[in-house]
Amino acid sequence: MSSKGTVVLVAVVAVFIAFMTAYSVYQAQLVASVAERPVAAQTLQPYTPVNVTINVQGADQQIQSVYSHTIGSIVMVSCITETTTVTFFGPQQSYEEVIGSGFFVNYGGNLYVVTNYHVVNGAVSVAVTLMNGSSYPASIVGTDPYSDLAVLHVNATLNVQPLQLANSNNLRIGETVMAVGSPYGLAGSLTVGEVSQLGRSIQESTVTGYPIADLIQTSAPINPGNSGGPLLDLNGDVVGVNTAIIAESQGIGFAIPSNIVARELPYLVKYGSYNLHPWLGVEIVGLDYFATQALHLPVSYGVEIASVVKGGPAAKAGLIGANSSVEYYGMQIPSGGDVIIAINGTPVTSTDALTSYMEANVLPGQTVVLTIVRNGQIMNVPVVVGARPPP
């Protein structure tokens, strides 16, 4: 998202504030201590070179073709946002212009623009600008803060070809992708990269306090103002919606998978919201090898339940949150909570793994089986998943 000079896009994993300060210190001290330890020499297997022929000219032509066929379906989204501040003299309103990106899709024979929620959040006026320079007023049809998605309707009759949503489940790491949008207000900008990883989670500075899960990580440069623009494959189909960069980083961007867009689009158009995000009612903290050793776990991975929401799905299933800590080389590690090591038989190796699995595969009302470690014993606990409370 771009806003005339200031853009804040933050990616953190926020869990269990009471224990995370100690745990962060533990991790920092751990890195320092490991860096000073000698590494034993290893015998490497002989390397056999593999000859790979890449047709660079052909790839360039394909990228150029995709760009020329899709650019007319991509827009710059401009918003006037209002902020109210309570002062000594009473409530004071301030306004600023926010710039993002979007693209046309078809639903029910009508054209809509898909963009990010954080682009239009707080907007009192919205407009879209086509790449030919024509601008039109737009209205917000539906929003989902949890997935950072929004759908707009352009208040004009347009002759625009909508983009197609690909099946993002078919994405592979290393696949070439293209990000198109309006970084810093520079409309129609193209960047190219690869799919770096799948199933990522980030915690952006939105109103929800929950991570945005099951994201595509890409090396295609995504800059402020790209938010809401399409991430395209080499067929010119949308595989994701560009949503965020990690502040002060290079080469790391994230996009919402197109399958999430396809799943939510009917709800956002018909009802104006999407309320089917799964919810366990827990706060979790990821455990590395040293933390699992400190807790004497029979596995070297997992996520510990830091706290359980009273009356939530996990509490009803009898799951337990951390209630103490253990000392490990002078560092305090939270303990006493159930450690989740699998969900429906799929290993939970990180907080990303759990949140992304839930977002991609589970709906409220369904039952999941969590494999946990409690008091050194491995057991399975069925949990009836709830719906995430409104933000």
GROMACS .gro file of C-alpha atoms in nm:
model
  391
    1MET     CA    1   0.000   0.000   0.000
    2SER     CA    2   0.128   0.347  -0.084
    3SER     CA    3   0.021   0.666   0.094
    4LYS     CA    4   0.204   0.976  -0.024
    5GLY     CA    5   0.522   0.905   0.158
    6THR     CA    6   0.446   0.663   0.434
    7VAL     CA    7   0.391   0.295   0.402
    8VAL     CA    8   0.404   0.052   0.683
    9LEU     CA    9   0.399  -0.312   0.606
   10VAL     CA   10   0.497  -0.528   0.895
   11ALA     CA   11   0.538  -0.903   0.905
   12VAL     CA   12   0.571  -1.070   1.244
   13VAL     CA   13   0.447  -1.379   1.415
   14ALA     CA   14   0.257  -1.252   1.719
   15VAL     CA   15   0.193  -1.503   1.993
   16PHE     CA   16   0.157  -1.503   2.369
   17ILE     CA   17   0.298  -1.173   2.483
   18ALA     CA   18   0.364  -1.284   2.841
   19PHE     CA   19   0.614  -1.548   2.732
   20MET     CA   20   0.746  -1.409   2.404
   21THR     CA   21   0.980  -1.153   2.558
   22ALA     CA   22   1.171  -1.423   2.742
   23TYR     CA   23   1.157  -1.652   2.443
   24SER     CA   24   1.292  -1.381   2.208
   25VAL     CA   25   1.586  -1.324   2.444
   26TYR     CA   26   1.641  -1.700   2.448
   27GLN     CA   27   1.655  -1.714   2.069
   28ALA     CA   28   1.891  -1.416   2.042
   29GLN     CA   29   2.130  -1.564   2.298
   30LEU     CA   30   2.105  -1.898   2.125
   31VAL     CA   31   2.210  -1.757   1.788
   32ALA     CA   32   2.507  -1.584   1.947
   33SER     CA   33   2.621  -1.899   2.125
   34VAL     CA   34   2.585  -2.121   1.820
   35ALA     CA   35   2.780  -1.875   1.604
   36GLU     CA   36   3.084  -1.915   1.831
   37ARG     CA   37   3.092  -2.295   1.820
   38PRO     CA   38   3.331  -2.473   1.583
   39VAL     CA   39   3.177  -2.678   1.302
   40ALA     CA   40   3.314  -3.024   1.234
   41ALA     CA   41   3.451  -3.085   0.885
   42GLN     CA   42   3.229  -3.294   0.660
   43THR     CA   43   3.308  -3.516   0.364
   44LEU     CA   44   3.114  -3.397   0.062
   45GLN     CA   45   3.001  -3.623  -0.218
   46PRO     CA   46   3.148  -3.548  -0.563
   47TYR     CA   47   2.939  -3.296  -0.752
   48THR     CA   48   2.803  -3.400  -1.089
   49PRO     CA   49   2.720  -3.098  -1.303
   50VAL     CA   50   2.385  -3.091  -1.480
   51ASN     CA   51   2.357  -2.919  -1.815
   52VAL     CA   52   2.045  -2.702  -1.838
   53THR     CA   53   1.954  -2.506  -2.149
   54ILE     CA   54   1.739  -2.199  -2.096
   55ASN     CA   55   1.581  -2.013  -2.385
   56VAL     CA   56   1.608  -1.664  -2.239
   57GLN     CA   57   1.476  -1.494  -2.551
   58GLY     CA   58   1.169  -1.718  -2.555
   59ALA     CA   59   1.099  -1.653  -2.186
   60ASP     CA   60   1.129  -1.277  -2.239
   61GLN     CA   61   0.885  -1.291  -2.528
   62GLN     CA   62   0.636  -1.488  -2.319
   63ILE     CA   63   0.656  -1.236  -2.035
   64GLN     CA   64   0.609  -0.950  -2.279
   65SER     CA   65   0.308  -1.126  -2.432
   66VAL     CA   66   0.146  -1.185  -2.093
   67TYR     CA   67   0.198  -0.822  -1.996
   68SER     CA   68   0.047  -0.684  -2.316
   69HIS     CA   69  -0.259  -0.911  -2.286
   70THR     CA   70  -0.329  -0.838  -1.919
   71ILE     CA   71  -0.233  -0.476  -1.859
   72GLY     CA   72  -0.573  -0.348  -1.974
   73SER     CA   73  -0.738  -0.544  -1.692
   74ILE     CA   74  -0.522  -0.396  -1.416
   75VAL     CA   75  -0.601  -0.069  -1.240
   76MET     CA   76  -0.460   0.179  -0.993
   77VAL     CA   77  -0.686   0.217  -0.688
   78SER     CA   78  -0.693   0.561  -0.524
   79CYS     CA   79  -0.867   0.626  -0.193
   80ILE     CA   80  -0.929   0.921   0.033
   81THR     CA   81  -0.916   0.787   0.387
   82GLU     CA   82  -1.049   0.959   0.696
   83THR     CA   83  -0.901   0.942   1.043
   84THR     CA   84  -1.070   1.087   1.350
   85THR     CA   85  -0.854   1.203   1.640
   86VAL     CA   86  -0.996   1.312   1.973
   87THR     CA   87  -0.831   1.636   2.084
   88PHE     CA   88  -0.884   1.896   2.356
   89PHE     CA   89  -1.110   2.081   2.113
   90GLY     CA   90  -1.312   1.770   2.027
   91PRO     CA   91  -1.295   1.515   1.742
   92GLN     CA   92  -1.078   1.627   1.452
   93GLN     CA   93  -1.086   1.467   1.106
   94SER     CA   94  -0.778   1.431   0.890
   95TYR     CA   95  -0.757   1.297   0.535
   96GLU     CA   96  -0.492   1.143   0.315
   97GLU     CA   97  -0.474   0.979  -0.024
   98VAL     CA   98  -0.382   0.611  -0.042
   99ILE     CA   99  -0.275   0.437  -0.361
  100GLY     CA  100  -0.286   0.066  -0.437
  101SER     CA  101  -0.359  -0.166  -0.726
  102GLY     CA  102  -0.636  -0.399  -0.838
  103PHE     CA  103  -0.761  -0.608  -1.128
  104PHE     CA  104  -1.091  -0.693  -1.294
  105VAL     CA  105  -1.261  -1.029  -1.247
  106ASN     CA  106  -1.596  -1.161  -1.362
  107TYR     CA  107  -1.860  -1.287  -1.122
  108GLY     CA  108  -2.215  -1.362  -1.230
  109GLY     CA  109  -2.163  -1.180  -1.558
  110ASN     CA  110  -2.059  -0.857  -1.385
  111LEU     CA  111  -1.720  -0.690  -1.358
  112TYR     CA  112  -1.562  -0.638  -1.017
  113VAL     CA  113  -1.221  -0.517  -0.904
  114VAL     CA  114  -1.025  -0.725  -0.654
  115THR     CA  115  -0.782  -0.538  -0.429
  116ASN     CA  116  -0.652  -0.544  -0.070
  117TYR     CA  117  -0.857  -0.456   0.235
  118HIS     CA  118  -0.577  -0.244   0.376
  119VAL     CA  119  -0.586  -0.029   0.061
  120VAL     CA  120  -0.951   0.071   0.109
  121ASN     CA  121  -0.975   0.051   0.489
  122GLY     CA  122  -1.120   0.378   0.615
  123ALA     CA  123  -1.189   0.509   0.264
  124VAL     CA  124  -1.458   0.773   0.221
  125SER     CA  125  -1.401   0.798  -0.153
  126VAL     CA  126  -1.260   0.544  -0.400
  127ALA     CA  127  -1.159   0.570  -0.765
  128VAL     CA  128  -0.990   0.338  -1.013
  129THR     CA  129  -0.765   0.443  -1.298
  130LEU     CA  130  -0.721   0.227  -1.606
  131MET     CA  131  -0.386   0.204  -1.776
  132ASN     CA  132  -0.514   0.429  -2.056
  133GLY     CA  133  -0.544   0.706  -1.796
  134SER     CA  134  -0.924   0.704  -1.762
  135SER     CA  135  -1.051   0.726  -1.404
  136TYR     CA  136  -1.388   0.623  -1.261
  137PRO     CA  137  -1.555   0.632  -0.920
  138ALA     CA  138  -1.590   0.298  -0.742
  139SER     CA  139  -1.782   0.163  -0.446
  140ILE     CA  140  -1.676  -0.098  -0.191
  141VAL     CA  141  -1.885  -0.414  -0.233
  142GLY     CA  142  -1.727  -0.639   0.028
  143THR     CA  143  -1.423  -0.673   0.252
  144ASP     CA  144  -1.243  -0.938   0.453
  145PRO     CA  145  -0.982  -0.797   0.691
  146TYR     CA  146  -0.862  -1.146   0.787
  147SER     CA  147  -0.755  -1.232   0.431
  148ASP     CA  148  -0.678  -0.869   0.340
  149LEU     CA  149  -0.921  -0.881   0.047
  150ALA     CA  150  -1.170  -0.628  -0.086
  151VAL     CA  151  -1.403  -0.620  -0.385
  152LEU     CA  152  -1.500  -0.299  -0.565
  153HIS     CA  153  -1.763  -0.215  -0.824
  154VAL     CA  154  -1.679   0.050  -1.082
  155ASN     CA  155  -1.967   0.290  -1.135
  156ALA     CA  156  -1.935   0.298  -1.514
  157THR     CA  157  -1.993   0.079  -1.819
  158LEU     CA  158  -1.655  -0.051  -1.929
  159ASN     CA  159  -1.531  -0.268  -2.212
  160VAL     CA  160  -1.268  -0.456  -2.012
  161GLN     CA  161  -1.153  -0.816  -2.033
  162PRO     CA  162  -1.151  -0.974  -1.684
  163LEU     CA  163  -0.854  -1.180  -1.570
  164GLN     CA  164  -0.892  -1.550  -1.500
  165LEU     CA  165  -0.819  -1.704  -1.160
  166ALA     CA  166  -0.581  -1.999  -1.183
  167ASN     CA  167  -0.576  -2.295  -0.945
  168SER     CA  168  -0.309  -2.184  -0.700
  169ASN     CA  169  -0.280  -2.540  -0.568
  170ASN     CA  170  -0.087  -2.615  -0.888
  171LEU     CA  171   0.187  -2.363  -0.806
  172ARG     CA  172   0.536  -2.504  -0.765
  173ILE     CA  173   0.840  -2.356  -0.593
  174GLY     CA  174   1.068  -2.207  -0.857
  175GLU     CA  175   0.784  -2.125  -1.096
  176THR     CA  176   0.813  -1.789  -1.273
  177VAL     CA  177   0.556  -1.529  -1.168
  178MET     CA  178   0.494  -1.165  -1.256
  179ALA     CA  179   0.371  -0.884  -1.029
  180VAL     CA  180   0.193  -0.593  -1.197
  181GLY     CA  181   0.071  -0.281  -1.022
  182SER     CA  182   0.136   0.080  -0.932
  183PRO     CA  183   0.434   0.093  -0.694
  184TYR     CA  184   0.478   0.446  -0.561
  185GLY     CA  185   0.201   0.549  -0.800
  186LEU     CA  186   0.397   0.435  -1.107
  187ALA     CA  187   0.109   0.272  -1.293
  188GLY     CA  188   0.160  -0.040  -1.500
  189SER     CA  189   0.492  -0.145  -1.347
  190LEU     CA  190   0.603  -0.505  -1.406
  191THR     CA  191   0.840  -0.712  -1.193
  192VAL     CA  192   0.934  -1.076  -1.243
  193GLY     CA  193   1.049  -1.341  -0.996
  194GLU     CA  194   0.986  -1.692  -0.874
  195VAL     CA  195   0.764  -1.865  -0.624
  196SER     CA  196   1.001  -1.883  -0.327
  197GLN     CA  197   0.779  -2.083  -0.090
  198LEU     CA  198   0.416  -2.170  -0.020
  199GLY     CA  199   0.205  -2.175   0.295
  200ARG     CA  200   0.359  -1.872   0.462
  201SER     CA  201   0.193  -1.662   0.732
  202ILE     CA  202   0.254  -1.298   0.814
  203GLN     CA  203   0.109  -1.064   1.070
  204GLU     CA  204   0.047  -0.732   0.906
  205SER     CA  205  -0.045  -0.418   1.096
  206THR     CA  206  -0.420  -0.453   1.037
  207VAL     CA  207  -0.707  -0.431   1.281
  208THR     CA  208  -0.746  -0.807   1.318
  209GLY     CA  209  -0.445  -0.907   1.527
  210TYR     CA  210  -0.446  -1.241   1.343
  211PRO     CA  211  -0.187  -1.356   1.090
  212ILE     CA  212  -0.274  -1.369   0.721
  213ALA     CA  213  -0.219  -1.738   0.647
  214ASP     CA  214  -0.140  -1.969   0.355
  215LEU     CA  215   0.039  -1.701   0.153
  216ILE     CA  216   0.265  -1.731  -0.150
  217GLN     CA  217   0.618  -1.605  -0.090
  218THR     CA  218   0.775  -1.463  -0.405
  219SER     CA  219   1.100  -1.304  -0.513
  220ALA     CA  220   0.915  -1.080  -0.760
  221PRO     CA  221   0.981  -0.730  -0.620
  222ILE     CA  222   0.666  -0.597  -0.454
  223ASN     CA  223   0.679  -0.233  -0.351
  224PRO     CA  224   0.437   0.005  -0.178
  225GLY     CA  225   0.149   0.061  -0.419
  226ASN     CA  226   0.164  -0.293  -0.560
  227SER     CA  227  -0.085  -0.397  -0.292
  228GLY     CA  228  -0.395  -0.549  -0.452
  229GLY     CA  229  -0.238  -0.606  -0.791
  230PRO     CA  230  -0.224  -0.950  -0.953
  231LEU     CA  231   0.052  -1.206  -0.931
  232LEU     CA  232   0.041  -1.373  -1.272
  233ASP     CA  233   0.170  -1.701  -1.410
  234LEU     CA  234   0.314  -1.734  -1.760
  235ASN     CA  235  -0.033  -1.812  -1.896
  236GLY     CA  236  -0.149  -1.467  -1.787
  237ASP     CA  237  -0.379  -1.607  -1.519
  238VAL     CA  238  -0.397  -1.477  -1.162
  239VAL     CA  239  -0.227  -1.704  -0.909
  240GLY     CA  240  -0.230  -1.451  -0.627
  241VAL     CA  241  -0.305  -1.100  -0.502
  242ASN     CA  242   0.003  -0.905  -0.399
  243THR     CA  243  -0.040  -0.802  -0.040
  244ALA     CA  244   0.278  -0.716   0.149
  245ILE     CA  245   0.651  -0.685   0.176
  246ILE     CA  246   0.864  -0.730   0.483
  247ALA     CA  247   0.981  -0.387   0.598
  248GLU     CA  248   1.349  -0.315   0.533
  249SER     CA  249   1.397  -0.637   0.336
  250GLN     CA  250   1.479  -0.718  -0.024
  251GLY     CA  251   1.351  -0.998  -0.241
  252ILE     CA  252   1.067  -1.110  -0.013
  253GLY     CA  253   0.705  -1.040  -0.102
  254PHE     CA  254   0.376  -1.214  -0.033
  255ALA     CA  255   0.056  -1.279  -0.224
  256ILE     CA  256  -0.285  -1.418  -0.130
  257PRO     CA  257  -0.345  -1.741  -0.329
  258SER     CA  258  -0.605  -1.719  -0.605
  259ASN     CA  259  -0.794  -2.012  -0.454
  260ILE     CA  260  -0.871  -1.800  -0.148
  261VAL     CA  261  -0.999  -1.525  -0.378
  262ALA     CA  262  -1.219  -1.773  -0.567
  263ARG     CA  263  -1.354  -1.911  -0.239
  264GLU     CA  264  -1.439  -1.572  -0.091
  265LEU     CA  265  -1.554  -1.381  -0.400
  266PRO     CA  266  -1.917  -1.508  -0.395
  267TYR     CA  267  -1.953  -1.415  -0.026
  268LEU     CA  268  -1.796  -1.072  -0.066
  269VAL     CA  269  -2.024  -0.990  -0.360
  270LYS     CA  270  -2.345  -1.132  -0.211
  271TYR     CA  271  -2.304  -1.054   0.158
  272GLY     CA  272  -2.026  -0.796   0.181
  273SER     CA  273  -1.812  -1.010   0.411
  274TYR     CA  274  -1.661  -1.355   0.461
  275ASN     CA  275  -1.706  -1.517   0.801
  276LEU     CA  276  -1.583  -1.874   0.752
  277HIS     CA  277  -1.229  -1.849   0.884
  278PRO     CA  278  -1.147  -2.145   1.111
  279TRP     CA  279  -1.066  -2.075   1.475
  280LEU     CA  280  -0.916  -2.293   1.747
  281GLY     CA  281  -0.914  -2.029   2.017
  282VAL     CA  282  -0.546  -2.059   2.107
  283GLU     CA  283  -0.231  -1.851   2.100
  284ILE     CA  284   0.074  -2.049   1.993
  285VAL     CA  285   0.452  -2.022   1.994
  286GLY     CA  286   0.683  -2.213   1.762
  287LEU     CA  287   0.947  -2.437   1.921
  288ASP     CA  288   1.295  -2.490   1.777
  289TYR     CA  289   1.523  -2.784   1.854
  290PHE     CA  290   1.668  -2.630   2.169
  291ALA     CA  291   1.326  -2.544   2.308
  292THR     CA  292   1.207  -2.901   2.250
  293GLN     CA  293   1.515  -3.027   2.435
  294ALA     CA  294   1.447  -2.795   2.725
  295LEU     CA  295   1.091  -2.925   2.743
  296HIS     CA  296   1.208  -3.288   2.711
  297LEU     CA  297   0.979  -3.352   2.417
  298PRO     CA  298   0.994  -3.680   2.223
  299VAL     CA  299   1.007  -3.477   1.897
  300SER     CA  300   1.226  -3.190   1.777
  301TYR     CA  301   0.949  -2.968   1.642
  302GLY     CA  302   0.601  -2.843   1.722
  303VAL     CA  303   0.408  -2.542   1.846
  304GLU     CA  304   0.322  -2.491   2.209
  305ILE     CA  305  -0.017  -2.364   2.317
  306ALA     CA  306   0.068  -2.047   2.504
  307SER     CA  307  -0.287  -1.966   2.609
  308VAL     CA  308  -0.640  -2.092   2.554
  309VAL     CA  309  -0.940  -1.865   2.500
  310LYS     CA  310  -1.200  -1.935   2.766
  311GLY     CA  311  -1.503  -2.101   2.611
  312GLY     CA  312  -1.329  -2.141   2.274
  313PRO     CA  313  -1.299  -2.464   2.071
  314ALA     CA  314  -0.964  -2.564   2.224
  315ALA     CA  315  -1.087  -2.501   2.577
  316LYS     CA  316  -1.396  -2.712   2.514
  317ALA     CA  317  -1.171  -2.993   2.387
  318GLY     CA  318  -0.965  -2.980   2.708
  319LEU     CA  319  -0.645  -2.838   2.561
  320ILE     CA  320  -0.407  -2.668   2.805
  321GLY     CA  321  -0.202  -2.348   2.774
  322ALA     CA  322   0.143  -2.278   2.919
  323ASN     CA  323   0.146  -2.202   3.291
  324SER     CA  324   0.514  -2.192   3.386
  325SER     CA  325   0.864  -2.181   3.241
  326VAL     CA  326   1.184  -2.385   3.251
  327GLU     CA  327   1.542  -2.262   3.256
  328TYR     CA  328   1.768  -2.368   2.971
  329TYR     CA  329   2.129  -2.242   2.983
  330GLY     CA  330   2.010  -1.938   3.175
  331MET     CA  331   1.715  -1.873   2.948
  332GLN     CA  332   1.347  -1.909   3.032
  333ILE     CA  333   1.132  -2.127   2.806
  334PRO     CA  334   0.751  -2.130   2.848
  335SER     CA  335   0.625  -2.471   2.955
  336GLY     CA  336   0.321  -2.658   3.076
  337GLY     CA  337   0.117  -2.610   2.759
  338ASP     CA  338   0.013  -2.883   2.519
  339VAL     CA  339   0.249  -2.905   2.220
  340ILE     CA  340   0.079  -2.961   1.885
  341ILE     CA  341   0.289  -3.181   1.656
  342ALA     CA  342   0.030  -3.274   1.390
  343ILE     CA  343  -0.314  -3.184   1.260
  344ASN     CA  344  -0.515  -3.453   1.083
  345GLY     CA  345  -0.192  -3.649   1.047
  346THR     CA  346  -0.001  -3.360   0.884
  347PRO     CA  347   0.312  -3.263   1.082
  348VAL     CA  348   0.303  -2.920   1.246
  349THR     CA  349   0.663  -2.804   1.225
  350SER     CA  350   0.597  -2.431   1.272
  351THR     CA  351   0.327  -2.176   1.340
  352ASP     CA  352   0.307  -2.125   0.961
  353ALA     CA  353   0.232  -2.493   0.913
  354LEU     CA  354  -0.063  -2.489   1.153
  355THR     CA  355  -0.223  -2.161   1.049
  356SER     CA  356  -0.182  -2.229   0.676
  357TYR     CA  357  -0.320  -2.582   0.703
  358MET     CA  358  -0.624  -2.449   0.888
  359GLU     CA  359  -0.687  -2.170   0.637
  360ALA     CA  360  -0.650  -2.396   0.334
  361ASN     CA  361  -0.830  -2.708   0.453
  362VAL     CA  362  -1.067  -2.644   0.743
  363LEU     CA  363  -1.405  -2.473   0.781
  364PRO     CA  364  -1.596  -2.386   1.098
  365GLY     CA  365  -1.800  -2.676   1.229
  366GLN     CA  366  -1.556  -2.938   1.107
  367THR     CA  367  -1.363  -3.161   1.346
  368VAL     CA  368  -0.985  -3.177   1.333
  369VAL     CA  369  -0.765  -3.422   1.518
  370LEU     CA  370  -0.469  -3.258   1.691
  371THR     CA  371  -0.177  -3.478   1.785
  372ILE     CA  372  -0.026  -3.329   2.099
  373VAL     CA  373   0.243  -3.396   2.355
  374ARG     CA  374   0.129  -3.361   2.716
  375ASN     CA  375   0.349  -3.458   3.009
  376GLY     CA  376   0.575  -3.651   2.772
  377GLN     CA  377   0.288  -3.855   2.629
  378ILE     CA  378   0.165  -3.835   2.270
  379MET     CA  379  -0.213  -3.834   2.230
  380ASN     CA  380  -0.482  -3.737   1.979
  381VAL     CA  381  -0.745  -3.478   2.070
  382PRO     CA  382  -1.049  -3.409   1.846
  383VAL     CA  383  -1.149  -3.042   1.829
  384VAL     CA  384  -1.465  -2.901   1.675
  385VAL     CA  385  -1.342  -2.589   1.496
  386GLY     CA  386  -1.523  -2.260   1.549
  387ALA     CA  387  -1.560  -1.946   1.338
  388ARG     CA  388  -1.316  -1.665   1.404
  389PRO     CA  389  -1.481  -1.375   1.589
  390PRO     CA  390  -1.538  -1.056   1.386
  391PRO     CA  391  -1.243  -0.813   1.395
   0.00000   0.00000   0.00000
